[in-house]
mmCIF file with all atom_site columns, C-alpha atoms in Angstrom:
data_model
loop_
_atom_site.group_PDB
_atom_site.id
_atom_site.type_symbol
_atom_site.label_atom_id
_atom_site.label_alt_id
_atom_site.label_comp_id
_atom_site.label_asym_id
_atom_site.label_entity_id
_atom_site.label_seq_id
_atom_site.pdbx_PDB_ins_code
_atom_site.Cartn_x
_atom_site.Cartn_y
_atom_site.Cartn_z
_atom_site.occupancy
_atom_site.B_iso_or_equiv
_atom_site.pdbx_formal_charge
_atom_site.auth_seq_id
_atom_site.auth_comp_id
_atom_site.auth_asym_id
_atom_site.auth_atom_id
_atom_site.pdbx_PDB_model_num
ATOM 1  C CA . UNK V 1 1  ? -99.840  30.922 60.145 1.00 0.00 ? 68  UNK V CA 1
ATOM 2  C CA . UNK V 1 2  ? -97.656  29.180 57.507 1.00 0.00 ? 69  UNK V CA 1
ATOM 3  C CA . UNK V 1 3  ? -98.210  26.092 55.329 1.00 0.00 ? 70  UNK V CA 1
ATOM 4  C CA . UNK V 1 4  ? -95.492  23.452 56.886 1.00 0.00 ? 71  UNK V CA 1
ATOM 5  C CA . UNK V 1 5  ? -92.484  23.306 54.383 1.00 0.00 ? 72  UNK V CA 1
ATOM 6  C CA . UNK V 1 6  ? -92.186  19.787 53.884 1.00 0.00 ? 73  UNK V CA 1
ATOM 7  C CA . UNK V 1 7  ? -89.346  19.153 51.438 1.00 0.00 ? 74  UNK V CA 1
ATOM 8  C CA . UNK V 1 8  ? -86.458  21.485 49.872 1.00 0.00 ? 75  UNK V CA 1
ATOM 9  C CA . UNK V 1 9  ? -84.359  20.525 46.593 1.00 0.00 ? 76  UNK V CA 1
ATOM 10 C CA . UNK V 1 10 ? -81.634  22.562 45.570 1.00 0.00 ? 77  UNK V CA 1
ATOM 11 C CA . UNK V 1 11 ? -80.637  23.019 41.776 1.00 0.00 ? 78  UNK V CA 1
ATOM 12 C CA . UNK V 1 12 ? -77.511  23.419 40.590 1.00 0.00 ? 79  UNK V CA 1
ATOM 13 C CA . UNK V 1 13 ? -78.777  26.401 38.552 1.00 0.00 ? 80  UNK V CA 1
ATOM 14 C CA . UNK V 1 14 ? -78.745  28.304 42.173 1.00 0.00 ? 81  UNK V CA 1
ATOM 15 C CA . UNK V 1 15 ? -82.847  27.669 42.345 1.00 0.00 ? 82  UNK V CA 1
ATOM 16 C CA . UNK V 1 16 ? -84.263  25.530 45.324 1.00 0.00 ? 83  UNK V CA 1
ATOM 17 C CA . UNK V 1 17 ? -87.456  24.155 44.873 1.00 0.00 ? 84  UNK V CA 1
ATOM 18 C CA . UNK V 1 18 ? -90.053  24.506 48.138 1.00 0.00 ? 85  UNK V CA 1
ATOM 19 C CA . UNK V 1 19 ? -92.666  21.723 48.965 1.00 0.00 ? 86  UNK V CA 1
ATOM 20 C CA . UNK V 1 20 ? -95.688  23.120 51.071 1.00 0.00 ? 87  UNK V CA 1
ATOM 21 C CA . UNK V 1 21 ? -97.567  20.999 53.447 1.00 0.00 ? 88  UNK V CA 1
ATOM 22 C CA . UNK V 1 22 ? -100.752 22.453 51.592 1.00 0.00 ? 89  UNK V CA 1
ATOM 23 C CA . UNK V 1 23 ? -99.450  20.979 47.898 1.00 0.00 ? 90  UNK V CA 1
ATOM 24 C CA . UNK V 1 24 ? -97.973  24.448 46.738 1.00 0.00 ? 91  UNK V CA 1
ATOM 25 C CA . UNK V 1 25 ? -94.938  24.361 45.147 1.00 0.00 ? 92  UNK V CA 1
ATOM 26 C CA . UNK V 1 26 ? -92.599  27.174 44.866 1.00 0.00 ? 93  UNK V CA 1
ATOM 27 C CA . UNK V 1 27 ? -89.000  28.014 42.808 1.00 0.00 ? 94  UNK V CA 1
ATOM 28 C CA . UNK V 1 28 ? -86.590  30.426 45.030 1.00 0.00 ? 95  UNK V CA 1
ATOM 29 C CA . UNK V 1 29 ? -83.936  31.758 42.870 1.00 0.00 ? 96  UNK V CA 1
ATOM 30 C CA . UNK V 1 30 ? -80.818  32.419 45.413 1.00 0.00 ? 97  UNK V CA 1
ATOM 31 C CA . UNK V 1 31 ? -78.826  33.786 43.055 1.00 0.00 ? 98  UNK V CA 1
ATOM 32 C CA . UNK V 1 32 ? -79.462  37.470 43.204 1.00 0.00 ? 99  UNK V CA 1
ATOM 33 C CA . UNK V 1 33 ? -78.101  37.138 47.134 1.00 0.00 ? 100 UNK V CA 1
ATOM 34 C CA . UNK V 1 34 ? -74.913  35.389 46.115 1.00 0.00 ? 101 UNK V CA 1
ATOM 35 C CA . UNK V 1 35 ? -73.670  38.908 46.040 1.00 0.00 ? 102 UNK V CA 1
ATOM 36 C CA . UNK V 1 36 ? -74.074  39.758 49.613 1.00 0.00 ? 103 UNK V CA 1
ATOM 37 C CA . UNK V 1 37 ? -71.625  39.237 52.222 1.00 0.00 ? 104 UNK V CA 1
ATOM 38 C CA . UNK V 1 38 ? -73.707  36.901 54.188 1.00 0.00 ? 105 UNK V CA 1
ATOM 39 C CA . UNK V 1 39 ? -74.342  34.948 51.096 1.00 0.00 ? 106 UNK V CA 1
ATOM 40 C CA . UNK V 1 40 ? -71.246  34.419 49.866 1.00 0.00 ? 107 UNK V CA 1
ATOM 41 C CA . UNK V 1 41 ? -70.085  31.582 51.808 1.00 0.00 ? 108 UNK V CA 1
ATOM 42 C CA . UNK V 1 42 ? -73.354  29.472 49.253 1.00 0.00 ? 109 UNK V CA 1
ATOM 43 C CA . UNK V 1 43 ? -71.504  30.624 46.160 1.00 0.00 ? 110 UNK V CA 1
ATOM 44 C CA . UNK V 1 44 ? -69.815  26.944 45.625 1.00 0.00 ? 111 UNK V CA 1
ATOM 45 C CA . UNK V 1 45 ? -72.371  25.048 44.408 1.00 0.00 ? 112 UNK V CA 1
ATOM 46 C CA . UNK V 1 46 ? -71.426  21.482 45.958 1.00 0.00 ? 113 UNK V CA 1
ATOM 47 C CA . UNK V 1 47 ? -71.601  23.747 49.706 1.00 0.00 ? 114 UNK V CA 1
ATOM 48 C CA . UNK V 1 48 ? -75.162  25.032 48.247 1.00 0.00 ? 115 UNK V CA 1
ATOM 49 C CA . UNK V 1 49 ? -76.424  22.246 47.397 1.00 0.00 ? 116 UNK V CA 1
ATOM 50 C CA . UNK V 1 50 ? -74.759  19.719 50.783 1.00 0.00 ? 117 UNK V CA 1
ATOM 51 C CA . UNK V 1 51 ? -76.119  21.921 52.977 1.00 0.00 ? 118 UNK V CA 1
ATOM 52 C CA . UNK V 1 52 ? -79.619  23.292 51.917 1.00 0.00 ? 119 UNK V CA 1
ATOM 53 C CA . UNK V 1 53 ? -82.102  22.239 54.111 1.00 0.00 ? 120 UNK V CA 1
ATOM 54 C CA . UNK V 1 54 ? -85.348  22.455 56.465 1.00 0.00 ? 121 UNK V CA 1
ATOM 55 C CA . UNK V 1 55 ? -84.630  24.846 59.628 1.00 0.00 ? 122 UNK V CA 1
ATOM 56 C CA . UNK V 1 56 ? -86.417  27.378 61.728 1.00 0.00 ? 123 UNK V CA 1
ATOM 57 C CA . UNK V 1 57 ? -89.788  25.773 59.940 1.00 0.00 ? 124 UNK V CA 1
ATOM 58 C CA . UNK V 1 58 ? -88.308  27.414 56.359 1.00 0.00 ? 125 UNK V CA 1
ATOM 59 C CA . UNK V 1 59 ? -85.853  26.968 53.815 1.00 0.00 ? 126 UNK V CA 1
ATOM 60 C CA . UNK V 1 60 ? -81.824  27.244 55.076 1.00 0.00 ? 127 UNK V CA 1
ATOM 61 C CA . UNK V 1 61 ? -78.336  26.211 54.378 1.00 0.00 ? 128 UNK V CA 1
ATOM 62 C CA . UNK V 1 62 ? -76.945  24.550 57.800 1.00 0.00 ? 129 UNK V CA 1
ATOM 63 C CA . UNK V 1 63 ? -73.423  26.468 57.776 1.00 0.00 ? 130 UNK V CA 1
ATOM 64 C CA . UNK V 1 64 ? -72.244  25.205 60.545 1.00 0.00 ? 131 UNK V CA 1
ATOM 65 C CA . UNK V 1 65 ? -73.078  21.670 60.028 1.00 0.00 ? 132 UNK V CA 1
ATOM 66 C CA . UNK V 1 66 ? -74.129  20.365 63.294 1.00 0.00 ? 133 UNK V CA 1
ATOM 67 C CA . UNK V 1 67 ? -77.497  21.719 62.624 1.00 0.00 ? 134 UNK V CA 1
ATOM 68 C CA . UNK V 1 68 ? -77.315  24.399 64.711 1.00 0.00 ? 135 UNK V CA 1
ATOM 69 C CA . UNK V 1 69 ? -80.389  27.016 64.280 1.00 0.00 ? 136 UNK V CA 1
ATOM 70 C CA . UNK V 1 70 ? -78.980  30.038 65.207 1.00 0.00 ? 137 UNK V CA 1
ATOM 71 C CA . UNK V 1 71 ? -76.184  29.410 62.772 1.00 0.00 ? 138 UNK V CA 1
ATOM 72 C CA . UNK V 1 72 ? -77.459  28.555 60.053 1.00 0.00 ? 139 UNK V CA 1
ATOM 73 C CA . UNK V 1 73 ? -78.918  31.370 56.895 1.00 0.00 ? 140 UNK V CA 1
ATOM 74 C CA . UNK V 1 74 ? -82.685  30.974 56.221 1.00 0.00 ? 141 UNK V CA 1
ATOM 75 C CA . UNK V 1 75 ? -85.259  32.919 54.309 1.00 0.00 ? 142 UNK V CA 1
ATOM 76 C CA . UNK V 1 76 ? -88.187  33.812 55.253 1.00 0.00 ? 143 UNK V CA 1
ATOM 77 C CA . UNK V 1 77 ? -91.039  31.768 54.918 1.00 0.00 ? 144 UNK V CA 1
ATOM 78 C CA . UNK V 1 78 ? -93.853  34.160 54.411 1.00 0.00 ? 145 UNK V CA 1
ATOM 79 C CA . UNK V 1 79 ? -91.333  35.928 51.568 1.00 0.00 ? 146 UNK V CA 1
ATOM 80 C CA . UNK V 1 80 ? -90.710  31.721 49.730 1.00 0.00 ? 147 UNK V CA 1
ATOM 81 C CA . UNK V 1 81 ? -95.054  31.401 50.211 1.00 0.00 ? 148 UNK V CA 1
ATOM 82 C CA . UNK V 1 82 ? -96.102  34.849 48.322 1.00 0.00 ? 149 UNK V CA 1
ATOM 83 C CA . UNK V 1 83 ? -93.976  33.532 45.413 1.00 0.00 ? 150 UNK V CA 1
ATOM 84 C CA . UNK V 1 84 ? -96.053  32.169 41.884 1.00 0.00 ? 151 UNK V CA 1
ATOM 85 C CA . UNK V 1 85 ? -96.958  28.565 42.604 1.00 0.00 ? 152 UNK V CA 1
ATOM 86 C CA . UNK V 1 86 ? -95.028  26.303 39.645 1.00 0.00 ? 153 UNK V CA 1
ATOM 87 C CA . UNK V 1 87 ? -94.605  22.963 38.380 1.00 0.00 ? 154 UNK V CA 1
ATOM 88 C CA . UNK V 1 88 ? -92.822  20.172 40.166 1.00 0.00 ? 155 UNK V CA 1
ATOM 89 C CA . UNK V 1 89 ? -89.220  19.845 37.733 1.00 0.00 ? 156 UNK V CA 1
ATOM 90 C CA . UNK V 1 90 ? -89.060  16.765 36.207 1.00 0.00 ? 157 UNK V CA 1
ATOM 91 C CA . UNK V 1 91 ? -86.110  15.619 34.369 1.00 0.00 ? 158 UNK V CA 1
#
């Protein structure tokens, strides 16, 4: 079972930072996928950042915009949890 992602908040660096239920924090750099096809439609940054949010229990960009789970492009959960455990960004 998965810690409860609680909170997402995109960067405009391409980097979303991941709030566990559990207190871990986690950075998720999207910009290595930017290349694929399925991807591509994040690479605007205002569209990356407007529509990142909480779906399917993990990290996603709603797409379609009417919240819509089986249209929308998530990552996997237990791949955003293995990742090092960092500080919350503070301005």
């Amino acid at each position: 079972m998965f810690p409860k992602i609680v909170q997402v908040v995109p960067t405009e660096e391409y980097t979303v930072y991941v709030y566990f239920e559990d207190g871990k924090i986690v950075c998720y750099d999207v910009k290595p996928l930017l290349e694929k096809e399925v991807f591509s439609v994040l690479r605007e940054i205002e569209y990356f950042i407007q529509t990142c949010t909480i779906m399917n229990d993990t990290l996603a960009w709603d797409i379609s915009g009417n919240r819509d789970s089986t249209k929308c492009i998530d990552i996997d959960p237990d791949t955003l949890y293995k990742l090092d455990a960092v500080k919350e960004k503070t301005a």
